[in-house]
mmCIF file of C-alpha atoms and ligand atoms in Angstrom:
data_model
loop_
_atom_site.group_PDB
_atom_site.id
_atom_site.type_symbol
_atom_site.label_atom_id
_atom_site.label_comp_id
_atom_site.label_asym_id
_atom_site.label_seq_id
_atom_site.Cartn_x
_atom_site.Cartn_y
_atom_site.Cartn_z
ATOM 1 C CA UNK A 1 -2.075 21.643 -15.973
ATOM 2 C CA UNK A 2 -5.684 20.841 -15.662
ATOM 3 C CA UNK A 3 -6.988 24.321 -15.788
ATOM 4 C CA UNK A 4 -4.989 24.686 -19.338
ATOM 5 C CA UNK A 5 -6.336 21.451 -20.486
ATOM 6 C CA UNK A 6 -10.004 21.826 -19.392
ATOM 7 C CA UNK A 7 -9.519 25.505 -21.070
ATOM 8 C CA UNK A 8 -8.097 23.503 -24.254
ATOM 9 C CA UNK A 9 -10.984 20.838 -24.274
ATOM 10 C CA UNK A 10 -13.690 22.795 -22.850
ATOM 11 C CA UNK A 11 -14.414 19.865 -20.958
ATOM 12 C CA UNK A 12 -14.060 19.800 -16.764
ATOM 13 C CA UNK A 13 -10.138 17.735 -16.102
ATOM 14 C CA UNK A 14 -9.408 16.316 -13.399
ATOM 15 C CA UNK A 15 -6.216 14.583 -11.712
ATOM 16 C CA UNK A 16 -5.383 11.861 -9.307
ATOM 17 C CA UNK A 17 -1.934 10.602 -9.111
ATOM 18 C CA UNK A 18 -2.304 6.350 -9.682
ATOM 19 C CA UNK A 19 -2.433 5.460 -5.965
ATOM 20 C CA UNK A 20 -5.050 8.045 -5.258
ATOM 21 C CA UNK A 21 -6.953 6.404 -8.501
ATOM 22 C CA UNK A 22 -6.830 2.767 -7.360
ATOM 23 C CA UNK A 23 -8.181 3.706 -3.674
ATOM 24 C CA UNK A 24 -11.001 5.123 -5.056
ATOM 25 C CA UNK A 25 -11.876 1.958 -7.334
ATOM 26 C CA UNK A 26 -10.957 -0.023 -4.122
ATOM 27 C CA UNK A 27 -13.041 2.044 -2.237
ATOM 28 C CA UNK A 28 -16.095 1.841 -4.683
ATOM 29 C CA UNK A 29 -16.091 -1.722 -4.733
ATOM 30 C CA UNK A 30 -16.886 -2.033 -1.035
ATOM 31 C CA UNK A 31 -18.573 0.512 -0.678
ATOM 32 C CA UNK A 32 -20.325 1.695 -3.900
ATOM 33 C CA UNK A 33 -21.015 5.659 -4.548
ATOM 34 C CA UNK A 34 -22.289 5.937 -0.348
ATOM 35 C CA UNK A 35 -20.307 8.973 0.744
ATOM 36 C CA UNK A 36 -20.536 7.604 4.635
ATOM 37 C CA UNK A 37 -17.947 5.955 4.795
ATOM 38 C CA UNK A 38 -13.903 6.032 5.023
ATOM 39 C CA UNK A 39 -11.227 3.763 3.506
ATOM 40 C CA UNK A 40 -7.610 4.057 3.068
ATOM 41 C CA UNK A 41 -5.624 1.825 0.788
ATOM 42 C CA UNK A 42 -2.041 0.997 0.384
ATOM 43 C CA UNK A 43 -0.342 -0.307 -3.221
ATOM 44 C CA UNK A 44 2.712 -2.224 -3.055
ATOM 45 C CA UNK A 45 4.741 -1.526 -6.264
ATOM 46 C CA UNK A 46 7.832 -0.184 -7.049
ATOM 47 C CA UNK A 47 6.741 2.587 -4.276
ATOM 48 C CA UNK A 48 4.157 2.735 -2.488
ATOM 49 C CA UNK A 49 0.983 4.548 -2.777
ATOM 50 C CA UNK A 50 -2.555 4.571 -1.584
ATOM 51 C CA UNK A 51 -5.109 7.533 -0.842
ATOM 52 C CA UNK A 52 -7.315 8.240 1.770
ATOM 53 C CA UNK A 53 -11.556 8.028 0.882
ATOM 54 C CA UNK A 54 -13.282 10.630 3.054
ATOM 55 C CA UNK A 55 -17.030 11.533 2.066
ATOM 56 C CA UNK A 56 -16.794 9.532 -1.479
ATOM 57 C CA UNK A 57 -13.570 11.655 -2.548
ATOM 58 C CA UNK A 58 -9.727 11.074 -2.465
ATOM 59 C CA UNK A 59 -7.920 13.513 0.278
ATOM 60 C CA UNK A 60 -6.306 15.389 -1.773
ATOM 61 C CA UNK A 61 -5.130 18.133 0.656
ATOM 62 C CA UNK A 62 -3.936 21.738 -0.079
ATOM 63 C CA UNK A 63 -1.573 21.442 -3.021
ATOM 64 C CA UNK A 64 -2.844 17.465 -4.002
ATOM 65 C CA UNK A 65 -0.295 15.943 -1.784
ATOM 66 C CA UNK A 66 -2.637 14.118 0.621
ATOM 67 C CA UNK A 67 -2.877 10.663 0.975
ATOM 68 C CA UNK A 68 0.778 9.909 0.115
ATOM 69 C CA UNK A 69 1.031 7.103 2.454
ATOM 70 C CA UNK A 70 4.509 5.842 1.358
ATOM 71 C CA UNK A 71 6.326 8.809 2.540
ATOM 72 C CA UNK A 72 4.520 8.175 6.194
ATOM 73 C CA UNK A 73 7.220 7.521 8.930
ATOM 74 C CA UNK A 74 6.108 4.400 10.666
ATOM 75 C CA UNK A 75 8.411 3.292 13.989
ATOM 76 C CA UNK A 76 10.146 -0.200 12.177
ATOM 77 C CA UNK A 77 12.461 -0.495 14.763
ATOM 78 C CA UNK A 78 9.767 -2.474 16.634
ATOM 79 C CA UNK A 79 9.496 -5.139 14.165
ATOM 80 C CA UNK A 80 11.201 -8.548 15.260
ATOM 81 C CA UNK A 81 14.359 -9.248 13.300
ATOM 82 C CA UNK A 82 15.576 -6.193 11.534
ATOM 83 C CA UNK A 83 17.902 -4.949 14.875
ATOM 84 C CA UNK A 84 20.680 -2.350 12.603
ATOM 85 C CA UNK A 85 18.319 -2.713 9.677
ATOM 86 C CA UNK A 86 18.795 1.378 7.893
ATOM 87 C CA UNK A 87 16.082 1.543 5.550
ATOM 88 C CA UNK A 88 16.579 4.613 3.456
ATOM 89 C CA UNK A 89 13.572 6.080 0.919
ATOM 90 C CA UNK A 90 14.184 7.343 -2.234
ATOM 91 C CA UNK A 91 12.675 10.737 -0.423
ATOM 92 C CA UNK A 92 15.636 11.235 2.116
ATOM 93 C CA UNK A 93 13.766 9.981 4.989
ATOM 94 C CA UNK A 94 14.656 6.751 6.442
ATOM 95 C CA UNK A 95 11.754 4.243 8.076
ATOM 96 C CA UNK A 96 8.501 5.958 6.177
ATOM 97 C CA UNK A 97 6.479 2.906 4.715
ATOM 98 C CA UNK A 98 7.919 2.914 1.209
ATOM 99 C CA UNK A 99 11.344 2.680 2.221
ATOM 100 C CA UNK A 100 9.879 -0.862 3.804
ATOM 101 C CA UNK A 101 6.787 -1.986 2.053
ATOM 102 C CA UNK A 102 7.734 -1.785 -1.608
ATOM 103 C CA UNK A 103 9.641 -3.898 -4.546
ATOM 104 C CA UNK A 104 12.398 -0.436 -3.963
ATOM 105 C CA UNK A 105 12.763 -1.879 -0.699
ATOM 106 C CA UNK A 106 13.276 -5.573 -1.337
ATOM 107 C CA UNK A 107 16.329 -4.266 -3.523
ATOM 108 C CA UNK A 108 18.134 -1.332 -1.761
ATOM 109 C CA UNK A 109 17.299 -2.449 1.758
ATOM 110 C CA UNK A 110 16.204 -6.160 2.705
ATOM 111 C CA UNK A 111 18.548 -8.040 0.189
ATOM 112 C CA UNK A 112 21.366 -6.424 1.550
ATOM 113 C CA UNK A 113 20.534 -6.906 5.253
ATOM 114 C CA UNK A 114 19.092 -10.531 4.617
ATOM 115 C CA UNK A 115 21.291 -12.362 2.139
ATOM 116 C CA UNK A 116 24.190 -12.430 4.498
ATOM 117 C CA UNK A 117 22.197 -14.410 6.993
ATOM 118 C CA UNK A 118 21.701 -16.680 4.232
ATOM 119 C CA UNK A 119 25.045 -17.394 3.039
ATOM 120 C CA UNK A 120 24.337 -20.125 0.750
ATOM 121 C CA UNK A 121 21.116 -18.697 -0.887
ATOM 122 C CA UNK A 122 20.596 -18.878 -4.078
ATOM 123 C CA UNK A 123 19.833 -14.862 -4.728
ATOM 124 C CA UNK A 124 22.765 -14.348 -3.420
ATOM 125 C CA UNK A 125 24.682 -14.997 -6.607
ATOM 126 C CA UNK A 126 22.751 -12.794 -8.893
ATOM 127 C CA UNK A 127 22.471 -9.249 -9.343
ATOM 128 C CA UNK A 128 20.335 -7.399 -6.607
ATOM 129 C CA UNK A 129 18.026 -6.054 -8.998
ATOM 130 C CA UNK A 130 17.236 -9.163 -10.534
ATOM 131 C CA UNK A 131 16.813 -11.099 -7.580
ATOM 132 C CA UNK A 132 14.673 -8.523 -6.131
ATOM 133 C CA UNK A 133 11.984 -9.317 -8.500
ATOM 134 C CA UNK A 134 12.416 -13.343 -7.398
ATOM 135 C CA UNK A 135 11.675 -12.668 -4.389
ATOM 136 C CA UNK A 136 7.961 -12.378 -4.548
ATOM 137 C CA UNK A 137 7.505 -15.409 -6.677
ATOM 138 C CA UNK A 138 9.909 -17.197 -4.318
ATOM 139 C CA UNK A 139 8.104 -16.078 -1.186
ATOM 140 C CA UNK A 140 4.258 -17.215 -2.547
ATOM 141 C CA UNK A 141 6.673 -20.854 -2.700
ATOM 142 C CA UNK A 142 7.421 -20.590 1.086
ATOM 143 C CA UNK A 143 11.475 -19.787 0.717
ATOM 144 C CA UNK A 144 12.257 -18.824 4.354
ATOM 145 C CA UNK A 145 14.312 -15.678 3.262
ATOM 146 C CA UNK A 146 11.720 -14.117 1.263
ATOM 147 C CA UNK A 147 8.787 -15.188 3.271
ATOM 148 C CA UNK A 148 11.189 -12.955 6.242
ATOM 149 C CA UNK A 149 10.999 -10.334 3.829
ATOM 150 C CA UNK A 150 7.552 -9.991 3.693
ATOM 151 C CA UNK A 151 6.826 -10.671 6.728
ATOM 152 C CA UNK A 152 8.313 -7.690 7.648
ATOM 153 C CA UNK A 153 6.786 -5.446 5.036
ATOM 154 C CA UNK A 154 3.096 -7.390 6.031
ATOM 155 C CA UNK A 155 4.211 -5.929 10.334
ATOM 156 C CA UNK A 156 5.134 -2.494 8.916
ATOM 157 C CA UNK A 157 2.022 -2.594 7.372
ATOM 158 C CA UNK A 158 0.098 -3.467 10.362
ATOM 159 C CA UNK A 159 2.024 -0.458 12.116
ATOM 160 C CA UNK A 160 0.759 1.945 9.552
ATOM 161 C CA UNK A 161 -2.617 1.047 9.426
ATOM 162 C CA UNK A 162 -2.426 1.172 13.180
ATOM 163 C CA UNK A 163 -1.716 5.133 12.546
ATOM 164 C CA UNK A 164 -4.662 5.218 10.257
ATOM 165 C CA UNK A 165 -6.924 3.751 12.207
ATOM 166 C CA UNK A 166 -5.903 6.294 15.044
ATOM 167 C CA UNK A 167 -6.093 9.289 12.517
ATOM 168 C CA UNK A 168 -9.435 8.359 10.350
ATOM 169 C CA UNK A 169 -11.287 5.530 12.666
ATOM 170 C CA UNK A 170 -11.988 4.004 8.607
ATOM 171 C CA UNK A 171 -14.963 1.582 7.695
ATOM 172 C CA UNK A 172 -11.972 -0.498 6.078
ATOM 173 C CA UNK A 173 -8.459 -1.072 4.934
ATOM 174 C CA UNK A 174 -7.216 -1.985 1.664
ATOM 175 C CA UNK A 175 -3.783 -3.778 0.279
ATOM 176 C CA UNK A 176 -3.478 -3.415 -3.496
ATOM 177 C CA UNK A 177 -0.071 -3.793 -6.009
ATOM 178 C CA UNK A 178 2.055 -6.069 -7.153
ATOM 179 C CA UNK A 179 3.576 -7.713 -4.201
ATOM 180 C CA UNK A 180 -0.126 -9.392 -3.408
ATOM 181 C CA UNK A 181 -0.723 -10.281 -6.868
ATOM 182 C CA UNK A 182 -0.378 -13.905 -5.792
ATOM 183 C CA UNK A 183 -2.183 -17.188 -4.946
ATOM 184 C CA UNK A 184 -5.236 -16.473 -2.231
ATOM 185 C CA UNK A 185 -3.256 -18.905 -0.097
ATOM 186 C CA UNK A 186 -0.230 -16.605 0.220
ATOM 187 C CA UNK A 187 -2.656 -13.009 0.222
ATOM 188 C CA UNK A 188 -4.482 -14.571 3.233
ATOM 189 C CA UNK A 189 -1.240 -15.489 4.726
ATOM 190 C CA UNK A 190 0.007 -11.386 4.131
ATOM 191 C CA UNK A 191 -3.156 -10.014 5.490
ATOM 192 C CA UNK A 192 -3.054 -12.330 8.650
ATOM 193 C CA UNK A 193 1.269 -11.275 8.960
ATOM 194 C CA UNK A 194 -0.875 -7.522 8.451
ATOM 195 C CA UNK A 195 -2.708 -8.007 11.551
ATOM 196 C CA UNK A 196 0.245 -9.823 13.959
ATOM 197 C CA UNK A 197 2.041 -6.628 12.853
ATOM 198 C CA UNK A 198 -0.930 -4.035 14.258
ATOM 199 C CA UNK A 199 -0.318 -3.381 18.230
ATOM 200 C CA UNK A 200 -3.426 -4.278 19.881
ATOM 201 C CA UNK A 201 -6.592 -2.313 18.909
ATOM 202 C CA UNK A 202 -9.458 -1.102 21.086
ATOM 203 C CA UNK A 203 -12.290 -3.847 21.263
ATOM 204 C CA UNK A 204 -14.816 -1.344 18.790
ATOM 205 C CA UNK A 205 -12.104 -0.906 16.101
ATOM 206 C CA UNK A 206 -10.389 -4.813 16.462
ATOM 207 C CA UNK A 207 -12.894 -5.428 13.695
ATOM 208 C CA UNK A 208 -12.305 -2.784 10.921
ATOM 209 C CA UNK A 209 -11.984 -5.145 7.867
ATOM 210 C CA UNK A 210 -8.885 -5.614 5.895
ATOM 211 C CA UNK A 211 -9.475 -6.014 2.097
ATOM 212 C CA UNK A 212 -7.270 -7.219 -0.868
ATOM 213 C CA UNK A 213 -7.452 -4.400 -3.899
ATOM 214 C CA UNK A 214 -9.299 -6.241 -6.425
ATOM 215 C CA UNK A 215 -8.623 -5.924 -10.600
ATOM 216 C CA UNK A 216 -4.533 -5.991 -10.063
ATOM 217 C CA UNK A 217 -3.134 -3.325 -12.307
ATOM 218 C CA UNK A 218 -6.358 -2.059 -13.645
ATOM 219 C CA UNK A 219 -7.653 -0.606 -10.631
ATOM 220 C CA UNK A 220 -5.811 2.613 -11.046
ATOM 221 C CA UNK A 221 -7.487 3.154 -14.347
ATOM 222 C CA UNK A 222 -11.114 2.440 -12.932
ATOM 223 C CA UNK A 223 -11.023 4.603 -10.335
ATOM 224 C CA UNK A 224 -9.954 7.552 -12.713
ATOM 225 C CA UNK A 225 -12.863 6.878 -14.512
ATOM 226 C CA UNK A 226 -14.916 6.898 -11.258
ATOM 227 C CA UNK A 227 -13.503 10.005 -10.519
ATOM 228 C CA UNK A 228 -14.221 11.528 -13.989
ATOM 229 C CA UNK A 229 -17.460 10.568 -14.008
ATOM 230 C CA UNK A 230 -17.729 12.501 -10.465
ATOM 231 C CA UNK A 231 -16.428 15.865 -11.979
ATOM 232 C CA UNK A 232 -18.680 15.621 -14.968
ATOM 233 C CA UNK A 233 -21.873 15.322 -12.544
ATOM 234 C CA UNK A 234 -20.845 18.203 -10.452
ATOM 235 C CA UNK A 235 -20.291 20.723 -13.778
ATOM 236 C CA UNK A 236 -23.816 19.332 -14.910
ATOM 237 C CA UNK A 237 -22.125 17.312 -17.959
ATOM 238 C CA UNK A 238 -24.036 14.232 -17.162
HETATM 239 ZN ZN1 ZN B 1 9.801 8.365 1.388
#
C-alpha cells in the first residue's frame, strides 16, 4: 500500500499502525529527537497497543508486526484475586495483555467474573456493554468493584513491563489511552497499582521511570507526523 501510494503521490509514505504512532509522540516528549535512548508504551483502549522506541524509530520488525504489545502473553494467574478467572483475546490466545488491560476486557472478561461477587451492584442490572464503559468513570469515584478491576489491569501491567524491562533494559515506560484519561489523583493511584504489580526489580533498573502518555487521543496523530517528518529527511525532502 505505501509503495503504490508514494508511486501515486511521488512523495515518500510511510505507515505506523495508531499504537506504534502514539509511542513515538510519547517517546518524543521525553526524550526529544536523541536516538539514545529506549521507551516502550502501552495504550489502553478498546485493545491495547503500544510500540517499542529503539534508536529514535518504532520496532517495526520483519513484516511491521513489532511492537504489538497487546497480543504479549503475560502469566495473570499470579495476580491476587482472579483464581478461575479465563480471560480470552479477541486473537485466540487467552492471558496476553489485551485480553486483561483493555475496555474489551472490562466487558467480555472482568464483568462477568466480578459482578457475581457483587450481587447487589448496580452494573449488574444493565447491559454488559454499557456498564463496561461505567466502569472507568465509576472507578476514578473509588467504587470497590471497579477500582478491583483496575487494579488488576494496573498488576498485569506491572507484569508486562517487567518482561520489557528484561527484553529492552528501556530509559522509560509509558501508559497512554482511554482508561487513564482521568483525574491525576486516580493516574497516580494506576501507576503506583503499576508498580505493586512488577515482581521485584534489580537495584540499577528499580528506577526506570513510569510516564503517563500525554495529549489523550491526539497523541497517535502527532507521532505520525513525527514520523513523517523523519521519512521526508531521510529522502532529502526537507
Ligand atoms: Zn490477543
Amino acid at each position: 500500500m505505501c509503495k503504490a501510494l508514494s508511486e501515486r503521490l511521488g512523495l515518500p509514505v510511510t505507515y505506523l499502525n495508531d499504537g506504534n504512532a502514539a509511542a513515538l509522540w510519547g517517546h518524543f516528549t521525553i526524550f526529544g529527537t536523541s536516538p539514545r535512548e529506549t521507551s516502550i508504551s502501552a495504550i489502553i483502549g478498546t485493545g491495547l497497543g503500544g510500540g517499542v522506541i529503539i534508536g529514535g524509530q518504532d520496532l517495526k520488525g520483519r513484516g511491521g508486526f513489532g511492537g504489538e504489545l497487546g497480543h504479549v502473553l503475560i502469566p495473570y494467574q499470579s495476580i491476587r484475586g482472579v483464581e478461575g478467572m479465563v480471560p480470552q483475546c479477541n486473537c485466540g490466545r487467552v492471558g496476553d495483555l489485551e485480553s486483561v488491560c483493555s475496555l474489551t476486557a472490562i466487558g467480555k472478561t472482568f464483568l462477568p467474573y466480578f459482578l457475581p461477587k457483587y450481587p447487589d451492584h448496580e452494573l449488574g442490572k444493565m447491559d454488559i456493554p454499557a456498564a463496561a464503559k461505567l466502569v472507568r468513570g465509576m472507578a476514578e469515584k473509588g467504587d470497590p468493584l471497579c477500582r478491583e478491576i483496575f487494579r488488576v489491569q494496573a498488576h498485569a501491567l506491572g507484569l508486562f513491563f517487567d518482561e520489557m524491562i528484561n527484553t529492552f533494559d528501556p530509559d522509560a515506560l509509558m501508559v497512554g489511552g482511554g482508561a487513564i484519561e482521568t483525574s491525576q489523583e486516580f493516574q497516580k493511584w494506576f501507576l503506583q497499582e503499576i508498580r505493586n504489580g512488577m515482581p521485584p526489580q534489580r537495584e540499577e533498573q528499580a528506577g526506570i521511570p513510569i510516564h503517563i502518555m500525554p495529549n489523550g487521543d491526539t497523541a497517535g496523530a502527532r507521532g505520525a507526523a513525527i514520523e513523517a517528518l523523519r521519512i521526508a529527511r531521510q529522502n532529502g525532502r526537507l
